[in-house]
């Protein structure tokens, strides 16, 4: 007689039962993972929600100055440092999510601890700065004298005090200022470095503070790699700013700036005089529609018709497009250009003097 085993034979259920048990375990794991995901998502959502809530504590008014050109990240850091928001990184993502980053304006604002982020964003988007702020705009291509007169006229700072800071002020925080050559023929030390932009300063700001703000903006715009690129071209930063100032004054249409910069690089390479009309206009102190041959003979270190190479310093304060054009000039064989005089403010470019003379005649309508 065959004895039955006391241990049940689980294999007797067959493959189908095994698959059912295995499928059940997979379902349980999936359910568990799903629950974990829900908990994680909920935790993340709670973290974001909490990070965007107003800061707890007593309500305190704080003035915050948003410098011109500040990124959303930089604005967030300023607000976090002042205890106005909880998390600068979450602020940055929230601003991008809202799509208001391009609307945020520089200036001095008064916010209160405990204030909602949306309220602060609205204030910055609408430019609701504090009452004691003064705004002024420096157009691209203005020189130091024009800037000083404008600031005096607007009641920002007195012209004499401004010019004194430009030529004698101490700005050790900006390395590029220390690198400016000490040249007795240079008209104004900081010519070229007061970046053209719209600024907001305290109404009681000193001339030193105003100049410093403009230097800070130049430092912000100037890219460190540009200095290295210029070294390969044999130019210092100051020489590049001088050349950019000429490009700024000679060109109106941005797309032509690299072309004109290339013309001057070709002339420098072949040891030709720059013969830039803008340098003569700088000497004369006022803009003329057309220079005379007598004007071109005026004796001055800035006259690039009489003196080889670059002038002793910049002749104006160039904008970003002109600075970039000098860093990355167009590669071509042009040595001449002349205004088209057709209302476009564009130029005819030529490789030879005979071509240039023909273009000049075309420009004059002869």
XYZ file of C-alpha atoms in Angstrom:
366
model
C 0.000 0.000 0.000
C 1.386 3.457 -1.027
C 1.440 5.984 1.767
C 0.338 9.572 1.098
C 2.877 12.295 1.855
C 2.129 14.399 4.932
C 3.526 17.494 3.059
C 1.105 18.976 0.523
C 2.360 19.109 -3.042
C 2.118 22.749 -4.070
C 3.086 21.840 -7.574
C -0.215 20.128 -7.910
C -1.807 23.605 -8.497
C -0.115 23.767 -11.867
C 1.451 26.620 -13.918
C -1.739 28.655 -14.092
C -1.952 29.026 -10.321
C 1.720 30.023 -10.171
C 1.151 32.749 -12.742
C -1.818 34.047 -10.767
C 0.279 34.305 -7.602
C 3.142 35.976 -9.490
C 0.761 38.431 -11.151
C -0.707 39.303 -7.774
C 2.700 40.156 -6.377
C 3.460 42.423 -9.379
C 0.186 44.243 -8.889
C 0.982 44.773 -5.212
C 4.400 46.198 -6.133
C 2.885 48.526 -8.703
C 0.306 49.726 -6.221
C 3.053 50.315 -3.671
C 5.156 52.260 -6.183
C 2.134 54.290 -7.211
C 1.421 55.192 -3.584
C 5.068 56.145 -3.052
C 4.940 58.358 -6.153
C 1.806 60.058 -4.872
C 3.415 60.692 -1.490
C 6.602 62.025 -3.168
C 4.633 64.280 -5.503
C 2.575 65.517 -2.615
C 5.714 66.236 -0.643
C 7.258 68.114 -3.556
C 4.087 70.110 -4.091
C 3.972 70.974 -0.398
C 7.649 72.038 -0.513
C 6.978 74.353 -3.466
C 3.791 75.690 -1.897
C 5.524 76.457 1.394
C 8.543 77.985 -0.364
C 6.337 80.481 -2.178
C 4.370 81.590 0.870
C 4.993 85.037 2.459
C 7.731 85.143 5.067
C 6.508 84.824 8.649
C 7.258 87.381 11.336
C 6.665 91.053 12.049
C 5.993 93.228 9.003
C 9.009 95.415 8.266
C 9.381 97.790 5.297
C 12.613 97.285 3.357
C 14.007 99.162 0.376
C 15.542 96.951 -2.302
C 17.483 98.297 -5.292
C 17.272 96.138 -8.410
C 20.256 97.095 -10.587
C 19.795 97.579 -14.317
C 20.254 94.327 -16.207
C 19.653 92.079 -13.195
C 18.645 88.495 -13.979
C 15.684 86.819 -12.281
C 18.151 84.739 -10.259
C 19.925 87.890 -9.050
C 16.613 89.531 -8.126
C 15.648 86.417 -6.174
C 18.947 86.456 -4.262
C 18.456 90.115 -3.333
C 14.938 89.459 -2.055
C 16.042 86.385 -0.131
C 18.955 88.247 1.466
C 16.527 90.914 2.633
C 14.238 88.267 4.151
C 11.399 89.067 1.750
C 11.084 85.616 0.187
C 11.821 82.111 1.454
C 13.654 80.556 -1.480
C 15.417 82.340 -4.360
C 15.492 79.227 -6.570
C 11.752 78.652 -6.249
C 11.234 82.372 -6.925
C 13.183 82.042 -10.177
C 11.118 79.065 -11.364
C 7.878 80.767 -10.339
C 8.721 83.939 -12.287
C 9.508 81.879 -15.396
C 6.282 79.925 -14.926
C 4.333 83.202 -14.714
C 6.136 84.525 -17.812
C 6.756 87.974 -16.307
C 10.574 87.962 -16.364
C 10.873 90.384 -19.355
C 8.553 92.863 -17.622
C 10.540 93.264 -14.397
C 12.082 96.740 -14.205
C 15.169 97.989 -12.423
C 14.858 100.544 -9.673
C 14.484 100.997 -5.948
C 11.392 99.356 -4.457
C 9.906 99.288 -0.988
C 8.603 95.862 0.013
C 7.325 94.518 3.323
C 8.203 91.248 4.995
C 5.138 89.044 4.735
C 4.191 90.554 1.380
C 2.970 88.091 -1.273
C 5.354 87.306 -4.125
C 2.698 88.202 -6.699
C 2.374 91.684 -5.178
C 6.137 92.232 -5.436
C 6.160 90.987 -9.033
C 3.333 93.349 -9.931
C 5.225 96.291 -8.426
C 8.391 95.444 -10.374
C 6.467 94.827 -13.608
C 4.715 98.198 -13.321
C 7.867 100.009 -12.190
C 6.335 101.230 -8.935
C 9.579 102.449 -7.468
C 9.935 104.435 -4.265
C 9.377 108.166 -4.457
C 12.967 109.135 -3.750
C 14.282 107.455 -6.908
C 15.438 109.417 -9.954
C 15.561 107.914 -13.435
C 17.785 108.964 -16.327
C 18.697 107.526 -19.708
C 22.091 107.666 -21.407
C 21.821 106.983 -25.167
C 24.451 104.928 -26.952
C 27.226 107.060 -28.412
C 27.044 109.972 -25.989
C 30.386 111.249 -24.739
C 31.281 112.291 -21.192
C 30.510 115.970 -21.805
C 27.013 115.164 -23.072
C 26.346 112.869 -20.120
C 27.556 115.456 -17.604
C 25.384 118.195 -19.111
C 22.330 115.920 -19.195
C 22.703 114.838 -15.566
C 23.125 118.452 -14.490
C 20.064 119.538 -16.466
C 17.987 116.692 -14.985
C 19.055 117.626 -11.469
C 20.764 114.274 -10.839
C 24.257 115.612 -10.069
C 26.177 118.788 -10.872
C 28.326 118.737 -13.997
C 31.515 119.803 -12.233
C 31.171 117.168 -9.521
C 30.446 114.490 -12.110
C 33.486 115.368 -14.242
C 35.695 115.403 -11.149
C 34.635 111.834 -10.310
C 35.117 110.757 -13.927
C 38.701 111.988 -13.954
C 39.807 111.695 -10.329
C 37.384 109.369 -8.515
C 38.678 106.204 -6.854
C 36.952 103.009 -8.046
C 39.131 100.096 -6.823
C 36.229 97.633 -7.130
C 36.526 97.742 -10.931
C 39.740 96.176 -12.216
C 39.316 97.605 -15.710
C 39.543 101.164 -14.338
C 43.038 100.468 -12.997
C 44.043 99.216 -16.451
C 43.124 102.443 -18.234
C 46.382 103.958 -19.562
C 47.558 107.186 -17.969
C 47.808 109.320 -21.086
C 48.080 113.103 -20.808
C 46.406 113.423 -24.225
C 43.314 111.560 -23.053
C 40.434 113.993 -22.604
C 38.456 112.119 -19.928
C 39.739 109.080 -18.032
C 36.477 107.096 -17.979
C 35.317 107.979 -21.483
C 33.938 104.810 -23.030
C 33.183 103.028 -19.758
C 29.964 104.766 -18.655
C 27.623 102.245 -20.172
C 24.590 103.669 -22.037
C 21.454 102.487 -20.272
C 18.408 103.650 -18.315
C 19.247 103.990 -14.631
C 17.401 104.610 -11.406
C 19.304 106.075 -8.477
C 18.393 107.632 -5.159
C 17.531 111.314 -5.546
C 20.281 112.051 -3.051
C 22.870 109.960 -4.900
C 26.357 111.479 -5.076
C 28.337 111.899 -8.277
C 30.559 109.035 -7.135
C 27.549 106.723 -6.738
C 26.167 107.645 -10.144
C 29.489 107.014 -11.887
C 29.907 103.751 -9.982
C 26.487 102.516 -11.117
C 27.411 103.136 -14.739
C 30.778 101.414 -14.353
C 29.030 98.457 -12.725
C 26.812 98.122 -15.778
C 29.833 98.135 -18.089
C 31.393 95.385 -15.975
C 28.155 93.403 -16.177
C 27.944 93.661 -19.973
C 31.615 93.033 -20.703
C 32.252 89.288 -21.025
C 35.554 87.925 -19.615
C 36.090 85.794 -22.725
C 36.056 88.942 -24.833
C 39.308 90.049 -23.221
C 40.939 86.747 -24.207
C 39.605 87.017 -27.761
C 41.043 90.531 -28.049
C 44.477 89.367 -26.906
C 44.558 87.084 -29.952
C 43.947 90.162 -32.094
C 46.650 92.118 -30.312
C 44.253 94.591 -28.674
C 43.892 95.601 -25.050
C 40.477 96.182 -23.502
C 40.996 99.954 -23.617
C 41.999 99.854 -27.290
C 38.923 97.765 -28.031
C 36.664 100.246 -26.242
C 38.294 103.072 -28.223
C 37.632 101.267 -31.494
C 34.084 100.377 -30.394
C 33.416 104.043 -29.631
C 34.383 104.936 -33.203
C 32.137 102.189 -34.579
C 29.325 103.466 -32.349
C 29.610 106.997 -33.713
C 30.113 105.948 -37.339
C 27.312 103.403 -37.659
C 23.563 103.570 -37.135
C 22.437 100.192 -38.477
C 23.464 97.401 -36.116
C 24.053 94.788 -38.829
C 26.798 97.007 -40.309
C 28.799 97.379 -37.083
C 30.862 94.184 -37.615
C 31.514 95.267 -41.228
C 32.817 98.688 -40.193
C 34.862 97.140 -37.389
C 36.395 94.864 -40.030
C 37.322 97.898 -42.158
C 39.274 99.401 -39.266
C 40.970 96.102 -38.443
C 42.134 95.912 -42.060
C 43.487 99.461 -41.874
C 45.262 98.789 -38.576
C 46.742 95.566 -39.968
C 48.116 97.320 -43.071
C 49.190 100.402 -41.104
C 46.754 102.731 -42.834
C 45.378 105.745 -40.977
C 41.870 105.098 -39.654
C 40.532 108.352 -41.140
C 37.364 108.173 -39.044
C 35.205 111.284 -39.358
C 33.816 110.641 -35.881
C 37.172 111.398 -34.296
C 37.206 114.830 -35.948
C 33.620 115.456 -34.847
C 34.788 114.641 -31.296
C 37.508 117.283 -31.538
C 35.125 119.905 -32.906
C 32.690 119.198 -30.062
C 29.585 119.161 -32.214
C 28.055 117.060 -34.952
C 28.289 118.309 -38.522
C 26.511 116.829 -41.532
C 29.668 117.045 -43.610
C 33.240 117.822 -42.633
C 35.364 120.213 -44.689
C 38.949 119.600 -45.755
C 39.963 122.270 -43.244
C 38.213 120.321 -40.488
C 40.273 117.248 -41.357
C 43.464 119.245 -40.775
C 42.640 120.246 -37.178
C 45.600 119.460 -34.947
C 44.749 117.053 -32.177
C 45.948 113.627 -30.956
C 42.372 112.466 -31.658
C 42.535 113.330 -35.369
C 42.848 109.929 -37.071
C 43.415 111.638 -40.416
C 46.702 113.096 -39.170
C 47.769 110.497 -36.586
C 48.276 106.770 -37.213
C 46.520 104.141 -35.150
C 43.845 104.579 -32.529
C 43.191 107.892 -30.727
C 44.432 108.372 -27.110
C 41.130 107.035 -25.792
C 37.474 106.421 -26.622
C 35.475 109.257 -28.186
C 32.094 108.114 -26.802
C 30.440 105.442 -24.709
C 29.597 102.471 -26.947
C 26.702 100.082 -26.493
C 26.835 96.304 -26.479
C 26.403 95.907 -30.257
C 29.500 98.002 -30.989
C 31.559 96.235 -28.314
C 30.572 92.855 -29.751
C 31.380 94.052 -33.283
C 34.948 94.861 -32.248
C 35.331 91.517 -30.476
C 33.895 89.636 -33.482
C 34.457 91.787 -36.595
C 33.388 90.664 -40.052
C 36.180 89.120 -42.145
C 36.438 90.839 -45.541
C 38.734 92.870 -47.823
C 36.999 96.232 -47.491
C 39.044 99.333 -46.689
C 36.455 102.035 -47.396
C 32.808 102.858 -46.756
C 30.548 105.829 -47.439
C 26.977 106.626 -46.443
C 24.361 105.817 -49.095
C 22.364 109.009 -48.449
C 19.141 107.210 -49.402
C 17.486 107.454 -46.005
C 18.532 103.963 -44.851
C 21.644 105.169 -42.953
C 23.463 102.216 -44.526
C 26.825 102.333 -46.334
C 28.512 101.345 -49.568
C 31.631 99.251 -48.888
C 34.585 99.020 -51.240
C 38.022 97.408 -51.502
C 39.878 100.031 -53.534
C 40.079 103.816 -53.649
C 38.665 103.907 -57.179
C 35.644 101.883 -56.039
C 35.275 104.157 -53.050
C 35.359 107.280 -55.224
C 32.643 105.802 -57.443
C 30.512 105.004 -54.388
C 31.110 108.480 -53.009
C 29.914 110.015 -56.280
C 26.886 107.722 -56.200
C 26.210 108.822 -52.629
C 26.394 112.483 -53.596
C 24.103 111.877 -56.549
C 26.729 112.902 -59.095
